[in-house]
Tab-separated table of C-alpha atoms in Angstrom:
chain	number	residue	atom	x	y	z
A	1	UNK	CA	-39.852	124.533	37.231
A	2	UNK	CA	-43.088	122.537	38.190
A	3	UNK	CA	-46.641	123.188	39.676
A	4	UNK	CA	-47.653	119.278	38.561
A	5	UNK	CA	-46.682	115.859	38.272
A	6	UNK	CA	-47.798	116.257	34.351
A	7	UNK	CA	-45.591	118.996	33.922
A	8	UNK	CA	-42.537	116.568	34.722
A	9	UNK	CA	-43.496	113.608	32.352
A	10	UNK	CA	-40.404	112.580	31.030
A	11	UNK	CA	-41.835	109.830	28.297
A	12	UNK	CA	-40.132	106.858	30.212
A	13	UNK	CA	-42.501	103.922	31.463
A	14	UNK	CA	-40.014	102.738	33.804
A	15	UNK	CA	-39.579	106.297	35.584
A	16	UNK	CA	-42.105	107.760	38.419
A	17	UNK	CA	-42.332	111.320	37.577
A	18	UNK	CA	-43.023	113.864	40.384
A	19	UNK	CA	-43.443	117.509	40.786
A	20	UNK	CA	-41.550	118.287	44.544
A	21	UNK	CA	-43.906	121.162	45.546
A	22	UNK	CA	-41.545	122.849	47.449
A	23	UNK	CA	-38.295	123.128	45.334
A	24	UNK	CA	-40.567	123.093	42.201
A	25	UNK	CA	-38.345	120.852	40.670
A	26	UNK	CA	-38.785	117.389	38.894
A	27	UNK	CA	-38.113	114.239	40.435
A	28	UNK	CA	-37.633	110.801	38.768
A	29	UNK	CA	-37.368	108.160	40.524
A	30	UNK	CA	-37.109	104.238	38.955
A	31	UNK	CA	-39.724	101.771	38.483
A	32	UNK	CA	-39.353	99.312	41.508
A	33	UNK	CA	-39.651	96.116	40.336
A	34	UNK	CA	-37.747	93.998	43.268
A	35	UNK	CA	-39.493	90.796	43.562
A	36	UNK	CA	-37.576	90.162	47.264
A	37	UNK	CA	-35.733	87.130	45.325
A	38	UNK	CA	-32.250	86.882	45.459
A	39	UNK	CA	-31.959	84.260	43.060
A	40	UNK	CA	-33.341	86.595	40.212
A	41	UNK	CA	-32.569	89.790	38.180
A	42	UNK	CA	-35.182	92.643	38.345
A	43	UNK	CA	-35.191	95.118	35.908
A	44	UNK	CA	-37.828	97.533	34.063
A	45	UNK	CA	-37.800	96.452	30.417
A	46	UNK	CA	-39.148	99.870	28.041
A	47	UNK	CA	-41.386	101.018	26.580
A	48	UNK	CA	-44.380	99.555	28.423
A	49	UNK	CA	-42.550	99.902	31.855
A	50	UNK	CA	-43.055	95.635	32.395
A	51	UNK	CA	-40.980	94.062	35.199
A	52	UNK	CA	-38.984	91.545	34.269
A	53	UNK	CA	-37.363	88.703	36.178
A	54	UNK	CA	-34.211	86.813	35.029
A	55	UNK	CA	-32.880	83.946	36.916
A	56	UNK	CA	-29.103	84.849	38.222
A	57	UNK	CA	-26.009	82.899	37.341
A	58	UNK	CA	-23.915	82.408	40.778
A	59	UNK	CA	-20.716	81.077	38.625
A	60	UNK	CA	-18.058	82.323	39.886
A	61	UNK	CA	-15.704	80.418	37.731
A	62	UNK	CA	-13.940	78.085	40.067
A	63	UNK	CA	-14.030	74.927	38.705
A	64	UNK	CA	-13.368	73.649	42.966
A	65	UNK	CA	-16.931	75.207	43.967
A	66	UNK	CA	-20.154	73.963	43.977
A	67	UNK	CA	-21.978	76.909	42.881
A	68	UNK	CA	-26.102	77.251	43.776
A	69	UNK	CA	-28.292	80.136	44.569
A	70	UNK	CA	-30.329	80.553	48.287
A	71	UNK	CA	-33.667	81.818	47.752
A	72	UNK	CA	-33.048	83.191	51.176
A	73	UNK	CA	-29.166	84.262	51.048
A	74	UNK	CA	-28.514	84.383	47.001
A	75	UNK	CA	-25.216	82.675	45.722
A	76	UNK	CA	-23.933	80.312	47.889
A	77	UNK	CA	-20.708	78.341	46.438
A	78	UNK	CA	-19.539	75.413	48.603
A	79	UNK	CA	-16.335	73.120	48.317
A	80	UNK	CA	-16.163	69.870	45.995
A	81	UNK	CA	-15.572	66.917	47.316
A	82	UNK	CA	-12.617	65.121	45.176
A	83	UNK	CA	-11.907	62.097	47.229
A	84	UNK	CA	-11.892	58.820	45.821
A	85	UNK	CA	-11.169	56.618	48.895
A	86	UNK	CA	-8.270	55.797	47.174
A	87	UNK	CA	-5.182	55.678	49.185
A	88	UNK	CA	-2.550	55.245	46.748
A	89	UNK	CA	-3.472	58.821	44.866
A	90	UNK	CA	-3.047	62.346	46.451
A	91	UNK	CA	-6.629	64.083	45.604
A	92	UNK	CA	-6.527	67.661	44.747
A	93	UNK	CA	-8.448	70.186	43.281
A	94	UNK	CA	-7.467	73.220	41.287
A	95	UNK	CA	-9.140	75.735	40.366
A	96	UNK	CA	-8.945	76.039	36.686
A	97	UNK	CA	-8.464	72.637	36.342
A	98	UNK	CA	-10.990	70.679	38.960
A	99	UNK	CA	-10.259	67.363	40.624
A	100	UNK	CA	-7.026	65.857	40.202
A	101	UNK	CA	-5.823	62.305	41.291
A	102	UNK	CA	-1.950	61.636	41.728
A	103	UNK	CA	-0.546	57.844	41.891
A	104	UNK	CA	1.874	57.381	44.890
A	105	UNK	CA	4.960	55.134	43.907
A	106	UNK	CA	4.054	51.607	43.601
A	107	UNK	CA	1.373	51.891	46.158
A	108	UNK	CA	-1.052	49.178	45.167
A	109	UNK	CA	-5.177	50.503	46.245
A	110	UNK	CA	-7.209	48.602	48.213
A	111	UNK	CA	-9.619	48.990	45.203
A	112	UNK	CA	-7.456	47.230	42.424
A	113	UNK	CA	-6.990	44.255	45.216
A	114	UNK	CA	-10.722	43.990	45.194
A	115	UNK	CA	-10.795	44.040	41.629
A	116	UNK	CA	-8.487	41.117	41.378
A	117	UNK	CA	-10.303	39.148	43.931
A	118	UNK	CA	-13.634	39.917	41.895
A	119	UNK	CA	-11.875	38.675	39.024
A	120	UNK	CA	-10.103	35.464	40.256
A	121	UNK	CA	-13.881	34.894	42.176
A	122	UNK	CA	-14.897	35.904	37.994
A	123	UNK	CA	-13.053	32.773	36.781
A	124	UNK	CA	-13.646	30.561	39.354
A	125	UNK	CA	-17.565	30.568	38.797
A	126	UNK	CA	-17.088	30.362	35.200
A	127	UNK	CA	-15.254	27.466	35.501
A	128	UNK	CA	-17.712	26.062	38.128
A	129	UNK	CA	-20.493	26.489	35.257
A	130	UNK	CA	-18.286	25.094	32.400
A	131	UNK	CA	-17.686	21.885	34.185
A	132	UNK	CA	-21.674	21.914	35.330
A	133	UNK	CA	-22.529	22.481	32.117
A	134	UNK	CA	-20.418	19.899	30.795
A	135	UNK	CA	-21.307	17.389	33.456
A	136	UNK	CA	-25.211	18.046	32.262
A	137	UNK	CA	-24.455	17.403	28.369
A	138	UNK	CA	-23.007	14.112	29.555
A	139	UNK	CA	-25.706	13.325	31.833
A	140	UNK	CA	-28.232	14.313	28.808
A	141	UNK	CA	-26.204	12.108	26.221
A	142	UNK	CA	-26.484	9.173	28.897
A	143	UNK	CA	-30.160	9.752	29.132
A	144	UNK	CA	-30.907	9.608	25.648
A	145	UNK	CA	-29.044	6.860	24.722
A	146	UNK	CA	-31.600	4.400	26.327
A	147	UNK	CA	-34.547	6.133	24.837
A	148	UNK	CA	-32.837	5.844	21.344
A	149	UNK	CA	-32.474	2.172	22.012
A	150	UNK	CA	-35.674	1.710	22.821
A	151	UNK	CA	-37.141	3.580	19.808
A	152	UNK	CA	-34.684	1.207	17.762
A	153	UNK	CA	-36.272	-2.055	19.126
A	154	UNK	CA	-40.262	-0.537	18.732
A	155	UNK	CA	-38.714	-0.432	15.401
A	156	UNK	CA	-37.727	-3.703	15.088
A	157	UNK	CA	-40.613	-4.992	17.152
A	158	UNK	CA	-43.511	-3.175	14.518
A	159	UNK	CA	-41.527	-4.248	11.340
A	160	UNK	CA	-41.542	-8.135	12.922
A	161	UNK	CA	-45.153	-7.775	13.435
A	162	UNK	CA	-45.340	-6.688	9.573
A	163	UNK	CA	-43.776	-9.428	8.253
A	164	UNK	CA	-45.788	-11.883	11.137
A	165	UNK	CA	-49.007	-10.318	10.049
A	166	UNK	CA	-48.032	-10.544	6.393
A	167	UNK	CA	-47.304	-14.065	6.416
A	168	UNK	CA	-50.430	-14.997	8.157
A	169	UNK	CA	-52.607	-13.472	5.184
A	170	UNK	CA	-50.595	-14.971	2.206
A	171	UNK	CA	-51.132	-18.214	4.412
A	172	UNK	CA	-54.843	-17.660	4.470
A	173	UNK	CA	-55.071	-16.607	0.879
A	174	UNK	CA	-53.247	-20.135	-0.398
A	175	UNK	CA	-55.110	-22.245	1.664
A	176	UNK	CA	-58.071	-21.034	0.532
A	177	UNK	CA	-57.072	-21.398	-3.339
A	178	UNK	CA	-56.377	-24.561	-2.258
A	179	UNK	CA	-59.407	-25.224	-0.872
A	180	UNK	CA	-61.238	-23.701	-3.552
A	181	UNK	CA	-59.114	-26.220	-6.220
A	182	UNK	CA	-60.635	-28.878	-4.364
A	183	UNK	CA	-63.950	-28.449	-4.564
A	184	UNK	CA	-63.498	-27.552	-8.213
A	185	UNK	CA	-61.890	-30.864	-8.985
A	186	UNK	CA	-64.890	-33.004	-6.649
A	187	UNK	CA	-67.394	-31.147	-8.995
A	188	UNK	CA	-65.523	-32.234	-12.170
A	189	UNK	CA	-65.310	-35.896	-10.666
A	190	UNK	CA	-69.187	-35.962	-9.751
A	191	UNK	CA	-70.081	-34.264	-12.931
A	192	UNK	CA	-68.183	-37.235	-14.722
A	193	UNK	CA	-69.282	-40.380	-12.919
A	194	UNK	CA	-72.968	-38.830	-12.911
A	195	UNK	CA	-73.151	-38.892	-17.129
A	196	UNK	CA	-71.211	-42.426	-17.298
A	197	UNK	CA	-74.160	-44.145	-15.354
A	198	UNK	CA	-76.668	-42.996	-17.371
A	199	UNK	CA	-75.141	-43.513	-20.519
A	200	UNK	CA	-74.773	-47.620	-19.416
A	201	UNK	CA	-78.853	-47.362	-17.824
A	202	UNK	CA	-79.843	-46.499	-21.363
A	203	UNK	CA	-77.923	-49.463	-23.311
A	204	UNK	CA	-79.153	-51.766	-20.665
A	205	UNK	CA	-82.693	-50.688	-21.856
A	206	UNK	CA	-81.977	-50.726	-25.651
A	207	UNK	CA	-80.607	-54.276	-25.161
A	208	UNK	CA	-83.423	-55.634	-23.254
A	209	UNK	CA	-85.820	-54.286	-25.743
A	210	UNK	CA	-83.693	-56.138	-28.870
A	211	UNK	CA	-83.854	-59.472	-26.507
A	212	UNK	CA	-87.958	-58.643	-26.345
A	213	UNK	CA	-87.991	-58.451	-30.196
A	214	UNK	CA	-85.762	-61.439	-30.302
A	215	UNK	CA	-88.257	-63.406	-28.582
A	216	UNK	CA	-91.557	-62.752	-30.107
């Protein structure tokens, strides 16, 4: 029995505790925490009474399902897709095992065709590039062969001048030893026929002076 709403407090945050005036009886009615969102679990968590939202799983354990959650319908699960636009396998999809692909006979796909064109088209261009490639190494051996023959006779050309240039100096040097000999050896000559006419100017004198004394 009630009078009041405090008279029917039943220590639960989560409960909405009412006196019903008429009856006098208790009433408890939940905590509504629905947040309107069907993509999310609403429950009262104790002992503050705080709403709590959770979001919800939609699995439903099909492994042939698409499963996703509507904000406006909830869980929605929708087929899976298990073609492979192959037409040489059966696609099928089981539930506890998903997709599945079987091979019919000797059926040969329109994909492993491609693959083998792909390929061949593969090689082709490989050997396309091999042969350009070897092509260019000739090309670049043919055009440095000149350029090595021309650095060989810039070689030959600076070593001539070397020897050219060389020659000319050793030439230059000897002739003027030679010259220098020469004027050496008119020196010596002058030096010599200078003292031997003096020497006879002065017995010349001497003798003319015993002629004087001769005289007188």
């Amino acid at each position: 029995m009630c009078t009041t709403d405090y008279d029917c407090d039943d220590t639960l945050a989560c409960t909405i505790d009412t006196c019903n005036t008429t009856t006098r009886c208790c009433e408890f009615a939940a905590l509504d925490c629905n947040d309107y969102n069907p993509c999310t679990n609403d429950k009262c968590k104790e002992p503050y009474g705080k709403c709590v939202h959770t979001s919800r799983t939609c699995n439903d354990n099909n492994r042939c399902t698409i499963d996703f959650c509507d904000r406006r319908h909830g869980c929605a699960h929708s087929p899976l897709n298990c073609t492979d636009f192959d037409k040489c396998t059966v696609d099928t999809c089981w539930p506890r095992k998903g997709c599945t692909y079987e091979r019919i006979g000797d059926c040969v796909s329109d994909n492993k065709r491609d693959d083998d064109d792909d390929d061949e088209s593969e090689s082709e261009s490989e050997a396309e590039s091999e042969a350009e490639s070897e092509s260019e190494s000739e090309q670049e051996v043919e055009n440095n062969q000149p350029v090595e023959d021309s650095d060989n006779s810039k070689k030959v050309v600076d070593e001539n001048d070397v020897e050219a240039r060389t020659i000319v100096l050793v030439l230059s040097i000897s002739g003027a030893l030679v010259l220098l000999v020469i004027i050496l050896v008119c020196c010596v000559l002058r030096v010599k026929i200078g003292g031997g006419g003096g020497g006879g100017a002065v017995k010349r004198r001497r003798q003319l002076q015993v002629d004087k004394q001769k005289i007188i």
